[in-house]
């Protein structure tokens, strides 16, 4: 399992304020903490101000690279922001994201192909998120047609099957899990990533639902999670799931995490 | 998901002492608490003293039935203890267990068939627990040959695929999960039960491993768990897993459990 650290996201209030106030320390701390927590990529989302996105993205990229060596996941559908960021990155980044929406696909895919990036591809199109496994898989098939036509190899594509909250439809979890299995079977070279916290929107005890869904999604074939790498309970579930699925040779990662105190509930602050 | 309450087991020290001292209150409290916790059956194991097992089993059965209406799971391979208990039960019990071991099968299966009991069938034989899915499935197939020949319908058979600790072999979890899927596919009328806590024997933070394995086993097709129905974290994982797999209409069980305070970590005793 690999982790995309989700915290540097300008749609979150505290991050938006840090960007607006040019609070470098806040952003760099988020970067350092996520790397310490085990992030393999750091997502970078400069927020929702198109007029400022290029400047804000460049400021974030420079700052983050000042304290971390892990590759970035450039989270934008704005080709100008992506192109500017690509001129500044030290390592080839992941692009987050394309989808079956024609505008997004036409704007972003050429950049992905030109720079040899990995890319997250959302299983949705201009009609929204399909309600069935078969319809979601149809979107995924069309996405692979265009990524292959653009010479992006399947192994650089991270399909996000998407999940909606089970608070409004209790089938939502199963649809996503079955989509993961279907994509894994049909496109074995591709990766599956998932921003999974939507699943619990509107429910109580969301952390329990999210970490349980993480376990189910890993078992179904997800190999990359978009999470907070310092969410202790999520990480504990991840270590235990990898262990139980035979992905942790000699239980080394699990026992090491235990010795670091990562598997038991955190002490309450005094 | 259904639950077999595991606590009244004479191989546990405190229960053995209660049986030896005829501590009725201790046993009846265990029964009441497990029923309150949601047990659908109460397992009754009188311990490992063949000379006393009949008396101890009868004492336990009478006591438990004095405070509870849920059916029992008579946990013994001793036909005398089983026959005595069957003459005392108010509801047709489950028998725990048969296996591919010829003695156990010849002694216990006729009693199961005669009384129309449900029965747990362990995926092992006189050569022990097979090390591969295919070999474990071969034992299961032979078990169904004999249960069917004895006119025990598949829907009364609860296959326990068995799990050994991943501390010594990290493939053990996967073997059990794949056995569950294979049994579910080949014998769709049968049930799958699992005493799952062995999976974490010798590991730290066992509760984390056990509840994560519960989630994986339910996703694979287990429908009955042999657990402590008052293990809060295990139950929380169970509610969340049922919810995420579309088994909890309108999220009713989940939200009801939340309102009862069952989904958040327990307060530390003062």
Short mmCIF file of C-alpha atoms in Angstrom, two decimals:
data_model
loop_
_atom_site.label_atom_id
_atom_site.label_comp_id
_atom_site.label_asym_id
_atom_site.label_seq_id
_atom_site.Cartn_x
_atom_site.Cartn_y
_atom_site.Cartn_z
CA UNK A 1 0.00 0.00 0.00
CA UNK A 2 1.19 3.46 -0.90
CA UNK A 3 -0.10 6.73 0.52
CA UNK A 4 -0.83 10.10 -1.06
CA UNK A 5 -0.78 12.66 1.76
CA UNK A 6 -3.96 14.73 1.42
CA UNK A 7 -3.40 17.55 3.86
CA UNK A 8 -1.98 20.38 1.70
CA UNK A 9 -5.32 21.22 0.14
CA UNK A 10 -6.44 24.80 -0.35
CA UNK A 11 -10.10 23.82 -0.13
CA UNK A 12 -9.46 23.21 3.60
CA UNK A 13 -9.97 26.38 5.65
CA UNK A 14 -6.68 26.34 7.56
CA UNK A 15 -4.66 25.70 4.42
CA UNK A 16 -6.54 28.39 2.47
CA UNK A 17 -5.69 30.87 5.23
CA UNK A 18 -2.03 29.78 5.24
CA UNK A 19 -1.85 30.27 1.48
CA UNK A 20 -3.55 33.68 1.64
CA UNK A 21 -1.21 34.81 4.45
CA UNK A 22 1.88 33.20 2.93
CA UNK A 23 2.41 31.25 6.15
CA UNK A 24 5.38 29.19 5.00
CA UNK A 25 5.93 27.49 8.34
CA UNK A 26 2.41 26.07 8.41
CA UNK A 27 2.73 24.56 4.95
CA UNK A 28 6.24 23.20 5.52
CA UNK A 29 5.16 21.59 8.79
CA UNK A 30 2.30 19.88 6.98
CA UNK A 31 4.76 18.59 4.41
CA UNK A 32 7.32 17.36 6.95
CA UNK A 33 4.72 15.68 9.15
CA UNK A 34 3.16 13.83 6.24
CA UNK A 35 6.54 12.57 5.04
CA UNK A 36 7.35 11.40 8.59
CA UNK A 37 3.94 9.70 8.59
CA UNK A 38 4.93 7.67 5.53
CA UNK A 39 3.50 9.61 2.55
CA UNK A 40 4.84 8.42 -0.81
CA UNK A 41 3.44 11.53 -2.55
CA UNK A 42 2.28 14.89 -1.21
CA UNK A 43 -0.89 16.19 -2.81
CA UNK A 44 -0.73 19.92 -3.56
CA UNK A 45 -4.00 21.76 -4.12
CA UNK A 46 -3.75 25.54 -4.29
CA UNK A 47 -7.45 26.10 -3.80
CA UNK A 48 -10.24 27.47 -5.88
CA UNK A 49 -9.10 30.93 -6.99
CA UNK A 50 -8.32 30.62 -10.74
CA UNK A 51 -6.78 34.10 -10.81
CA UNK A 52 -4.28 33.22 -8.08
CA UNK A 53 -3.83 29.50 -8.68
CA UNK A 54 -0.60 29.73 -10.71
CA UNK A 55 1.15 31.91 -8.14
CA UNK A 56 -0.18 29.96 -5.19
CA UNK A 57 0.75 26.60 -6.73
CA UNK A 58 4.31 27.78 -7.46
CA UNK A 59 4.68 29.14 -3.94
CA UNK A 60 3.49 25.80 -2.49
CA UNK A 61 5.72 23.68 -4.76
CA UNK A 62 8.84 25.66 -3.87
CA UNK A 63 8.08 25.59 -0.16
CA UNK A 64 7.32 21.89 -0.03
CA UNK A 65 10.42 20.98 -2.02
CA UNK A 66 12.45 22.99 0.48
CA UNK A 67 11.71 20.44 3.19
CA UNK A 68 10.87 17.19 1.37
CA UNK A 69 12.14 14.93 -1.40
CA UNK A 70 8.96 12.90 -2.03
CA UNK A 71 7.24 13.47 -5.38
CA UNK A 72 4.22 15.74 -5.52
CA UNK A 73 0.70 15.05 -6.66
CA UNK A 74 -0.34 18.23 -8.47
CA UNK A 75 -4.03 18.55 -7.69
CA UNK A 76 -5.52 20.84 -10.29
CA UNK A 77 -7.55 20.81 -13.50
CA UNK A 78 -6.01 24.12 -14.59
CA UNK A 79 -3.44 23.59 -17.37
CA UNK A 80 -1.70 26.87 -16.57
CA UNK A 81 -1.16 25.93 -12.93
CA UNK A 82 0.00 22.43 -13.91
CA UNK A 83 2.42 23.72 -16.56
CA UNK A 84 3.89 26.28 -14.19
CA UNK A 85 4.29 23.69 -11.44
CA UNK A 86 5.89 21.21 -13.85
CA UNK A 87 8.58 23.78 -14.65
CA UNK A 88 9.39 24.00 -10.94
CA UNK A 89 9.29 20.40 -9.70
CA UNK A 90 12.48 18.46 -8.98
CA UNK A 91 10.86 15.03 -9.47
CA UNK A 92 8.27 13.99 -12.05
CA UNK A 93 4.97 14.50 -10.24
CA UNK A 94 1.68 12.69 -10.33
CA UNK A 95 -1.21 14.69 -11.81
CA UNK A 96 -4.51 14.69 -9.89
CA UNK A 97 -6.61 14.27 -12.03
CA UNK A 98 -8.24 13.49 -15.32
CA UNK A 99 -11.75 12.07 -15.72
CA UNK A 100 -14.19 11.28 -18.50
CA UNK A 101 -15.22 14.96 -18.56
CA UNK A 102 -14.13 16.17 -22.02
CA UNK A 103 -12.76 19.56 -20.91
CA UNK A 104 -10.66 18.08 -18.14
CA UNK A 105 -9.43 15.31 -20.39
CA UNK A 106 -8.53 17.62 -23.29
CA UNK A 107 -6.80 20.12 -21.02
CA UNK A 108 -4.86 17.82 -18.74
CA UNK A 109 -4.07 14.59 -20.59
CA UNK A 110 -1.65 16.21 -23.09
CA UNK A 111 0.34 17.60 -20.16
CA UNK A 112 0.45 14.16 -18.51
CA UNK A 113 1.62 12.54 -21.75
CA UNK A 114 4.20 15.21 -22.56
CA UNK A 115 5.87 15.05 -19.15
CA UNK A 116 5.62 11.31 -18.56
CA UNK A 117 3.60 11.81 -15.39
CA UNK A 118 1.59 9.33 -13.41
CA UNK A 119 -2.06 10.37 -13.35
CA UNK A 120 -5.16 9.82 -11.25
CA UNK A 121 -8.21 9.12 -13.42
CA UNK A 122 -11.65 9.50 -11.87
CA UNK A 123 -14.39 7.06 -12.87
CA UNK A 124 -16.84 9.80 -13.82
CA UNK A 125 -17.73 11.87 -16.84
CA UNK A 126 -19.76 14.97 -17.73
CA UNK A 127 -22.93 13.16 -16.66
CA UNK A 128 -21.53 12.70 -13.12
CA UNK A 129 -20.63 9.60 -11.15
CA UNK A 130 -22.37 6.52 -12.59
CA UNK A 131 -24.62 4.61 -10.19
CA UNK A 132 -23.66 1.08 -11.19
CA UNK A 133 -20.47 -0.96 -11.44
CA UNK A 134 -21.05 -1.61 -15.14
CA UNK A 135 -21.56 2.08 -15.95
CA UNK A 136 -18.55 3.13 -13.89
CA UNK A 137 -16.47 0.47 -15.62
CA UNK A 138 -17.65 1.79 -19.00
CA UNK A 139 -16.20 5.20 -18.09
CA UNK A 140 -12.95 3.54 -17.03
CA UNK A 141 -12.73 1.66 -20.35
CA UNK A 142 -13.15 4.90 -22.30
CA UNK A 143 -10.47 6.51 -20.13
CA UNK A 144 -7.99 3.75 -20.97
CA UNK A 145 -8.82 4.16 -24.66
CA UNK A 146 -7.70 7.78 -24.51
CA UNK A 147 -4.72 7.29 -22.19
CA UNK A 148 -3.45 4.46 -24.40
CA UNK A 149 -4.04 6.57 -27.52
CA UNK A 150 -1.94 9.27 -25.85
CA UNK A 151 0.80 6.66 -25.18
CA UNK A 152 0.38 6.86 -21.40
CA UNK A 153 1.20 3.33 -20.17
CA UNK A 154 -1.45 1.65 -17.99
CA UNK A 155 1.01 1.38 -15.09
CA UNK A 156 1.10 5.17 -14.83
CA UNK A 157 -2.69 5.36 -14.48
CA UNK A 158 -4.27 5.37 -11.01
CA UNK A 159 -8.00 4.75 -11.36
CA UNK A 160 -10.06 6.35 -8.59
CA UNK A 161 -13.34 4.35 -8.65
CA UNK A 162 -14.92 7.08 -6.46
CA UNK A 163 -17.19 6.49 -3.52
CA UNK A 164 -20.29 8.37 -2.40
CA UNK A 165 -21.71 8.35 1.10
CA UNK A 166 -23.60 5.29 2.26
CA UNK A 167 -25.67 7.65 4.44
CA UNK A 168 -27.90 8.25 1.42
CA UNK A 169 -27.50 4.89 -0.35
CA UNK A 170 -26.24 1.82 1.48
CA UNK A 171 -25.17 0.25 -1.84
CA UNK A 172 -22.48 2.90 -2.42
CA UNK A 173 -19.74 0.95 -0.64
CA UNK A 174 -20.43 -2.26 -2.54
CA UNK A 175 -20.54 -0.46 -5.90
CA UNK A 176 -17.09 1.00 -5.26
CA UNK A 177 -15.61 -2.28 -3.96
CA UNK A 178 -16.95 -4.20 -6.94
CA UNK A 179 -15.65 -1.52 -9.32
CA UNK A 180 -12.20 -1.90 -7.75
CA UNK A 181 -12.29 -5.67 -8.31
CA UNK A 182 -13.49 -5.27 -11.89
CA UNK A 183 -10.84 -2.67 -12.80
CA UNK A 184 -8.14 -4.77 -11.13
CA UNK A 185 -9.21 -7.81 -13.18
CA UNK A 186 -9.51 -6.00 -16.52
CA UNK A 187 -6.54 -3.63 -16.24
CA UNK A 188 -4.00 -5.54 -14.13
CA UNK A 189 -1.12 -3.16 -14.92
CA UNK A 190 -2.99 -0.10 -13.68
CA UNK A 191 -3.16 1.13 -10.09
CA UNK A 192 -6.24 1.81 -7.98
CA UNK A 193 -6.26 4.87 -5.76
CA UNK A 194 -9.14 6.08 -3.66
CA UNK A 195 -10.04 9.19 -1.70
CA UNK A 196 -12.24 7.21 0.61
CA UNK A 197 -13.49 9.56 3.32
CA UNK A 198 -16.62 10.54 1.33
CA UNK A 199 -18.03 7.11 2.19
CA UNK A 200 -18.89 8.23 5.72
CA UNK A 201 -20.19 11.75 4.99
CA UNK A 202 -23.18 12.48 7.23
CA UNK A 203 -22.63 9.45 9.49
CA UNK A 204 -21.51 9.42 13.13
CA UNK A 205 -18.17 7.83 14.14
CA UNK A 206 -16.76 8.54 10.66
CA UNK A 207 -13.24 7.37 11.51
CA UNK A 208 -14.55 3.85 12.21
CA UNK A 209 -16.36 3.74 8.86
CA UNK A 210 -13.37 5.15 6.97
CA UNK A 211 -10.78 2.76 8.37
CA UNK A 212 -13.09 -0.23 7.91
CA UNK A 213 -13.64 0.83 4.30
CA UNK A 214 -9.87 1.13 3.86
CA UNK A 215 -9.53 -2.53 4.86
CA UNK A 216 -12.30 -3.60 2.47
CA UNK A 217 -10.85 -1.53 -0.38
CA UNK A 218 -7.35 -2.98 0.07
CA UNK A 219 -8.81 -6.49 0.03
CA UNK A 220 -10.67 -5.62 -3.19
CA UNK A 221 -7.46 -4.47 -4.88
CA UNK A 222 -6.80 -0.81 -4.03
CA UNK A 223 -3.04 -0.17 -3.84
CA UNK A 224 -2.88 3.57 -3.15
CA UNK A 225 -4.86 5.53 -0.57
CA UNK A 226 -5.38 9.28 -0.45
CA UNK A 227 -5.39 9.86 3.31
CA UNK A 228 -3.87 11.78 6.18
CA UNK A 229 -0.68 9.75 6.81
CA UNK A 230 -0.84 10.80 10.46
CA UNK A 231 -4.36 9.47 11.07
CA UNK A 232 -3.32 6.89 13.68
CA UNK A 233 -6.36 4.66 13.43
CA UNK A 234 -6.31 4.67 9.63
CA UNK A 235 -2.62 3.79 9.62
CA UNK A 236 -3.12 1.04 12.20
CA UNK A 237 -5.85 -0.48 10.01
CA UNK A 238 -3.51 -0.24 7.04
CA UNK A 239 -0.67 -2.06 8.84
CA UNK A 240 -3.03 -4.78 10.07
CA UNK A 241 -4.66 -5.24 6.66
CA UNK A 242 -1.35 -5.51 4.81
CA UNK A 243 -0.24 -8.02 7.44
CA UNK A 244 -3.39 -10.16 7.14
CA UNK A 245 -3.27 -10.14 3.34
CA UNK A 246 0.26 -11.55 3.33
CA UNK A 247 1.82 -8.25 2.21
CA UNK A 248 4.14 -7.82 5.22
CA UNK A 249 6.98 -10.33 5.13
CA UNK A 250 7.91 -11.68 8.57
CA UNK A 251 5.41 -9.15 10.06
CA UNK A 252 8.25 -6.60 9.99
CA UNK A 253 6.27 -3.44 9.20
CA UNK A 254 3.59 -4.40 11.71
CA UNK A 255 5.93 -5.12 14.60
CA UNK A 256 8.02 -2.04 13.80
CA UNK A 257 4.86 0.11 13.87
CA UNK A 258 3.94 -1.45 17.20
CA UNK A 259 7.32 -0.63 18.69
CA UNK A 260 6.88 2.97 17.54
CA UNK A 261 3.58 3.05 19.44
CA UNK A 262 1.52 3.50 16.26
CA UNK A 263 -0.92 0.62 16.74
CA UNK A 264 -2.49 1.38 20.10
CA UNK A 265 -4.90 4.25 20.78
CA UNK A 266 -3.10 7.56 21.36
CA UNK A 267 -2.82 8.79 24.93
CA UNK A 268 -5.30 11.56 25.66
CA UNK A 269 -3.53 14.90 26.04
CA UNK A 270 -3.24 15.77 29.75
CA UNK B 1 -23.78 -11.44 10.71
CA UNK B 2 -24.64 -13.71 13.61
CA UNK B 3 -22.63 -14.20 16.78
CA UNK B 4 -21.82 -17.28 18.84
CA UNK B 5 -20.86 -16.05 22.32
CA UNK B 6 -17.59 -17.74 23.22
CA UNK B 7 -17.17 -16.89 26.89
CA UNK B 8 -18.62 -19.91 28.73
CA UNK B 9 -15.66 -22.12 27.99
CA UNK B 10 -14.19 -24.42 30.64
CA UNK B 11 -10.75 -24.26 29.04
CA UNK B 12 -10.60 -20.64 30.29
CA UNK B 13 -9.20 -20.43 33.83
CA UNK B 14 -11.92 -18.29 35.40
CA UNK B 15 -14.69 -20.46 33.93
CA UNK B 16 -12.94 -23.68 34.98
CA UNK B 17 -12.80 -22.34 38.54
CA UNK B 18 -16.46 -21.32 38.44
CA UNK B 19 -17.43 -24.80 37.24
CA UNK B 20 -15.28 -26.51 39.89
CA UNK B 21 -16.73 -24.28 42.63
CA UNK B 22 -20.29 -24.42 41.28
CA UNK B 23 -20.33 -20.62 41.11
CA UNK B 24 -23.75 -20.24 39.52
CA UNK B 25 -23.76 -16.44 39.63
CA UNK B 26 -20.52 -16.18 37.63
CA UNK B 27 -21.86 -18.43 34.87
CA UNK B 28 -25.29 -16.81 34.75
CA UNK B 29 -23.72 -13.36 34.54
CA UNK B 30 -21.61 -14.50 31.59
CA UNK B 31 -24.77 -15.79 29.92
CA UNK B 32 -26.80 -12.64 30.55
CA UNK B 33 -24.04 -10.28 29.47
CA UNK B 34 -23.46 -12.14 26.21
CA UNK B 35 -27.16 -12.11 25.37
CA UNK B 36 -27.30 -8.38 26.10
CA UNK B 37 -24.25 -8.02 23.82
CA UNK B 38 -26.18 -9.61 20.96
CA UNK B 39 -25.22 -13.30 21.00
CA UNK B 40 -27.46 -15.48 18.81
CA UNK B 41 -26.08 -18.66 20.42
CA UNK B 42 -24.17 -19.25 23.66
CA UNK B 43 -21.30 -21.69 23.37
CA UNK B 44 -21.10 -24.11 26.31
CA UNK B 45 -17.83 -25.91 26.91
CA UNK B 46 -17.59 -27.83 30.18
CA UNK B 47 -13.82 -28.18 30.03
CA UNK B 48 -11.42 -31.03 29.66
CA UNK B 49 -12.29 -33.48 32.45
CA UNK B 50 -13.96 -36.46 30.69
CA UNK B 51 -14.97 -38.00 34.04
CA UNK B 52 -16.87 -34.85 35.05
CA UNK B 53 -17.95 -33.54 31.67
CA UNK B 54 -21.50 -34.95 31.72
CA UNK B 55 -22.30 -33.51 35.14
CA UNK B 56 -20.60 -30.21 34.43
CA UNK B 57 -22.34 -29.83 31.08
CA UNK B 58 -25.76 -30.53 32.57
CA UNK B 59 -25.11 -28.07 35.39
CA UNK B 60 -24.11 -25.40 32.85
CA UNK B 61 -27.06 -26.04 30.54
CA UNK B 62 -29.60 -25.76 33.36
CA UNK B 63 -28.01 -22.62 34.75
CA UNK B 64 -27.77 -20.84 31.42
CA UNK B 65 -31.34 -21.72 30.48
CA UNK B 66 -32.43 -20.25 33.79
CA UNK B 67 -31.47 -16.77 32.58
CA UNK B 68 -31.54 -16.92 28.78
CA UNK B 69 -33.69 -18.07 25.89
CA UNK B 70 -31.07 -18.10 23.12
CA UNK B 71 -30.11 -21.51 21.74
CA UNK B 72 -26.91 -23.13 22.96
CA UNK B 73 -23.88 -24.28 21.04
CA UNK B 74 -22.85 -27.52 22.77
CA UNK B 75 -19.08 -27.49 22.54
CA UNK B 76 -17.90 -31.06 23.05
CA UNK B 77 -16.69 -34.10 21.15
CA UNK B 78 -17.97 -36.42 23.89
CA UNK B 79 -21.17 -38.21 22.80
CA UNK B 80 -22.20 -38.85 26.41
CA UNK B 81 -22.00 -35.15 27.31
CA UNK B 82 -23.82 -34.19 24.12
CA UNK B 83 -26.60 -36.76 24.63
CA UNK B 84 -27.11 -35.72 28.23
CA UNK B 85 -27.22 -32.04 27.28
CA UNK B 86 -29.66 -32.73 24.44
CA UNK B 87 -32.07 -34.28 26.92
CA UNK B 88 -31.99 -31.05 28.95
CA UNK B 89 -32.10 -28.28 26.35
CA UNK B 90 -35.28 -26.29 25.70
CA UNK B 91 -34.31 -25.30 22.14
CA UNK B 92 -32.56 -27.41 19.51
CA UNK B 93 -28.89 -26.53 19.99
CA UNK B 94 -26.00 -26.19 17.61
CA UNK B 95 -23.27 -28.84 18.02
CA UNK B 96 -19.65 -27.63 18.10
CA UNK B 97 -18.18 -29.59 16.35
CA UNK B 98 -17.48 -32.30 13.82
CA UNK B 99 -14.39 -32.46 11.59
CA UNK B 100 -12.79 -34.85 9.14
CA UNK B 101 -11.29 -36.78 12.07
CA UNK B 102 -12.98 -40.21 11.85
CA UNK B 103 -13.56 -40.66 15.61
CA UNK B 104 -15.15 -37.26 16.00
CA UNK B 105 -17.23 -37.73 12.90
CA UNK B 106 -18.46 -41.22 13.84
CA UNK B 107 -19.25 -40.20 17.41
CA UNK B 108 -20.91 -36.85 16.87
CA UNK B 109 -22.55 -36.82 13.43
CA UNK B 110 -25.23 -39.43 14.31
CA UNK B 111 -26.29 -37.29 17.26
CA UNK B 112 -26.49 -34.20 15.02
CA UNK B 113 -28.59 -36.06 12.47
CA UNK B 114 -30.89 -37.68 15.02
CA UNK B 115 -31.73 -34.42 16.78
CA UNK B 116 -31.88 -32.18 13.70
CA UNK B 117 -29.13 -29.93 15.07
CA UNK B 118 -27.09 -27.31 13.33
CA UNK B 119 -23.42 -28.25 13.42
CA UNK B 120 -20.02 -26.59 13.14
CA UNK B 121 -17.69 -28.57 10.87
CA UNK B 122 -13.96 -27.88 11.08
CA UNK B 123 -11.90 -27.96 7.88
CA UNK B 124 -9.36 -30.41 9.29
CA UNK B 125 -8.91 -34.17 9.55
CA UNK B 126 -6.73 -36.68 11.41
CA UNK B 127 -3.69 -35.33 9.56
CA UNK B 128 -4.29 -31.87 11.03
CA UNK B 129 -5.13 -28.54 9.40
CA UNK B 130 -4.22 -28.56 5.70
CA UNK B 131 -1.78 -25.89 4.57
CA UNK B 132 -3.43 -24.93 1.29
CA UNK B 133 -6.85 -23.73 0.16
CA UNK B 134 -7.23 -26.72 -2.16
CA UNK B 135 -6.41 -29.25 0.56
CA UNK B 136 -8.68 -27.54 3.07
CA UNK B 137 -11.46 -27.51 0.47
CA UNK B 138 -10.93 -31.23 -0.13
CA UNK B 139 -11.63 -31.88 3.56
CA UNK B 140 -14.74 -29.70 3.34
CA UNK B 141 -15.98 -31.65 0.31
CA UNK B 142 -15.58 -34.96 2.17
CA UNK B 143 -17.42 -33.46 5.14
CA UNK B 144 -20.39 -32.54 2.94
CA UNK B 145 -20.39 -36.07 1.48
CA UNK B 146 -20.93 -37.50 4.96
CA UNK B 147 -23.33 -34.83 6.24
CA UNK B 148 -25.45 -35.22 3.11
CA UNK B 149 -25.33 -39.02 3.43
CA UNK B 150 -26.58 -38.56 7.00
CA UNK B 151 -29.42 -36.36 5.67
CA UNK B 152 -28.12 -33.24 7.41
CA UNK B 153 -29.12 -30.39 5.06
CA UNK B 154 -26.31 -28.06 3.94
CA UNK B 155 -28.04 -25.06 5.53
CA UNK B 156 -27.53 -26.63 8.96
CA UNK B 157 -23.77 -26.95 8.42
CA UNK B 158 -21.45 -24.14 9.59
CA UNK B 159 -18.03 -24.67 8.03
CA UNK B 160 -15.19 -23.31 10.15
CA UNK B 161 -12.32 -22.87 7.64
CA UNK B 162 -9.91 -22.47 10.60
CA UNK B 163 -7.13 -19.97 10.85
CA UNK B 164 -3.62 -20.31 12.25
CA UNK B 165 -1.46 -17.45 13.44
CA UNK B 166 0.21 -15.25 10.88
CA UNK B 167 3.03 -14.76 13.38
CA UNK B 168 4.56 -17.98 12.07
CA UNK B 169 3.29 -17.86 8.46
CA UNK B 170 2.07 -14.63 6.89
CA UNK B 171 0.07 -16.63 4.32
CA UNK B 172 -2.29 -18.00 6.99
CA UNK B 173 -4.79 -15.17 6.70
CA UNK B 174 -5.02 -15.38 2.93
CA UNK B 175 -5.44 -19.17 3.01
CA UNK B 176 -8.41 -18.84 5.35
CA UNK B 177 -9.99 -15.95 3.41
CA UNK B 178 -9.65 -17.81 0.12
CA UNK B 179 -11.08 -20.96 1.72
CA UNK B 180 -14.09 -18.95 2.87
CA UNK B 181 -14.66 -17.66 -0.67
CA UNK B 182 -14.27 -21.13 -2.17
CA UNK B 183 -16.67 -22.77 0.31
CA UNK B 184 -19.19 -19.95 -0.17
CA UNK B 185 -19.06 -20.44 -3.95
CA UNK B 186 -19.27 -24.24 -3.92
CA UNK B 187 -21.74 -24.72 -1.06
CA UNK B 188 -23.96 -21.63 -1.21
CA UNK B 189 -26.59 -23.05 1.19
CA UNK B 190 -24.06 -23.69 3.95
CA UNK B 191 -22.90 -21.17 6.55
CA UNK B 192 -19.36 -20.10 7.36
CA UNK B 193 -18.41 -19.62 11.00
CA UNK B 194 -14.97 -18.78 12.29
CA UNK B 195 -13.21 -18.67 15.64
CA UNK B 196 -10.84 -16.03 14.43
CA UNK B 197 -8.69 -14.97 17.36
CA UNK B 198 -6.00 -17.58 16.61
CA UNK B 199 -4.93 -15.41 13.70
CA UNK B 200 -3.13 -13.00 16.03
CA UNK B 201 -1.57 -15.47 18.48
CA UNK B 202 1.94 -14.29 19.39
CA UNK B 203 1.49 -10.81 17.90
CA UNK B 204 1.24 -7.48 19.70
CA UNK B 205 -1.98 -5.39 19.55
CA UNK B 206 -4.02 -8.55 18.96
CA UNK B 207 -7.37 -6.77 19.12
CA UNK B 208 -6.44 -4.67 16.07
CA UNK B 209 -5.49 -7.77 14.08
CA UNK B 210 -8.60 -9.67 15.17
CA UNK B 211 -11.11 -6.96 14.30
CA UNK B 212 -9.40 -6.26 10.97
CA UNK B 213 -9.56 -9.98 10.18
CA UNK B 214 -13.25 -9.98 11.11
CA UNK B 215 -13.86 -7.32 8.44
CA UNK B 216 -11.89 -9.28 5.83
CA UNK B 217 -13.65 -12.54 6.72
CA UNK B 218 -17.13 -10.98 6.46
CA UNK B 219 -16.22 -9.54 3.05
CA UNK B 220 -15.03 -13.01 1.98
CA UNK B 221 -18.36 -14.59 2.98
CA UNK B 222 -18.28 -15.49 6.70
CA UNK B 223 -21.76 -15.10 8.18
CA UNK B 224 -21.23 -16.26 11.78
CA UNK B 225 -18.45 -15.24 14.15
CA UNK B 226 -17.39 -16.98 17.35
CA UNK B 227 -16.45 -13.98 19.49
CA UNK B 228 -16.99 -12.20 22.77
CA UNK B 229 -20.20 -10.25 22.01
CA UNK B 230 -19.06 -7.59 24.49
CA UNK B 231 -15.73 -6.92 22.79
CA UNK B 232 -16.49 -3.29 21.93
CA UNK B 233 -13.92 -2.85 19.18
CA UNK B 234 -14.85 -6.16 17.54
CA UNK B 235 -18.54 -5.24 17.60
CA UNK B 236 -17.84 -1.75 16.24
CA UNK B 237 -15.92 -3.31 13.33
CA UNK B 238 -18.84 -5.68 12.78
CA UNK B 239 -21.42 -2.86 12.63
CA UNK B 240 -19.23 -0.83 10.26
CA UNK B 241 -18.52 -3.80 8.00
CA UNK B 242 -22.16 -4.82 7.72
CA UNK B 243 -22.97 -1.18 6.92
CA UNK B 244 -20.30 -0.87 4.23
CA UNK B 245 -21.29 -4.16 2.60
CA UNK B 246 -24.89 -3.01 2.19
CA UNK B 247 -26.20 -5.32 4.93
CA UNK B 248 -27.66 -2.60 7.15
CA UNK B 249 -30.77 -1.09 5.57
CA UNK B 250 -31.07 2.67 6.12
CA UNK B 251 -27.95 2.42 8.40
CA UNK B 252 -30.36 1.53 11.24
CA UNK B 253 -28.19 -0.92 13.17
CA UNK B 254 -25.18 1.33 12.84
CA UNK B 255 -26.87 4.52 14.01
CA UNK B 256 -28.65 2.64 16.81
CA UNK B 257 -25.30 1.24 18.00
CA UNK B 258 -23.84 4.74 17.88
CA UNK B 259 -26.66 6.12 20.03
CA UNK B 260 -25.99 3.35 22.56
CA UNK B 261 -22.36 4.51 22.71
CA UNK B 262 -21.05 1.24 21.22
CA UNK B 263 -19.00 2.69 18.37
CA UNK B 264 -16.61 5.03 20.16
CA UNK B 265 -13.73 3.90 22.38
CA UNK B 266 -14.86 3.06 25.91
CA UNK B 267 -14.12 5.57 28.63
CA UNK B 268 -11.19 4.50 30.79
CA UNK B 269 -12.37 3.41 34.26
CA UNK B 270 -11.65 6.19 36.77
#
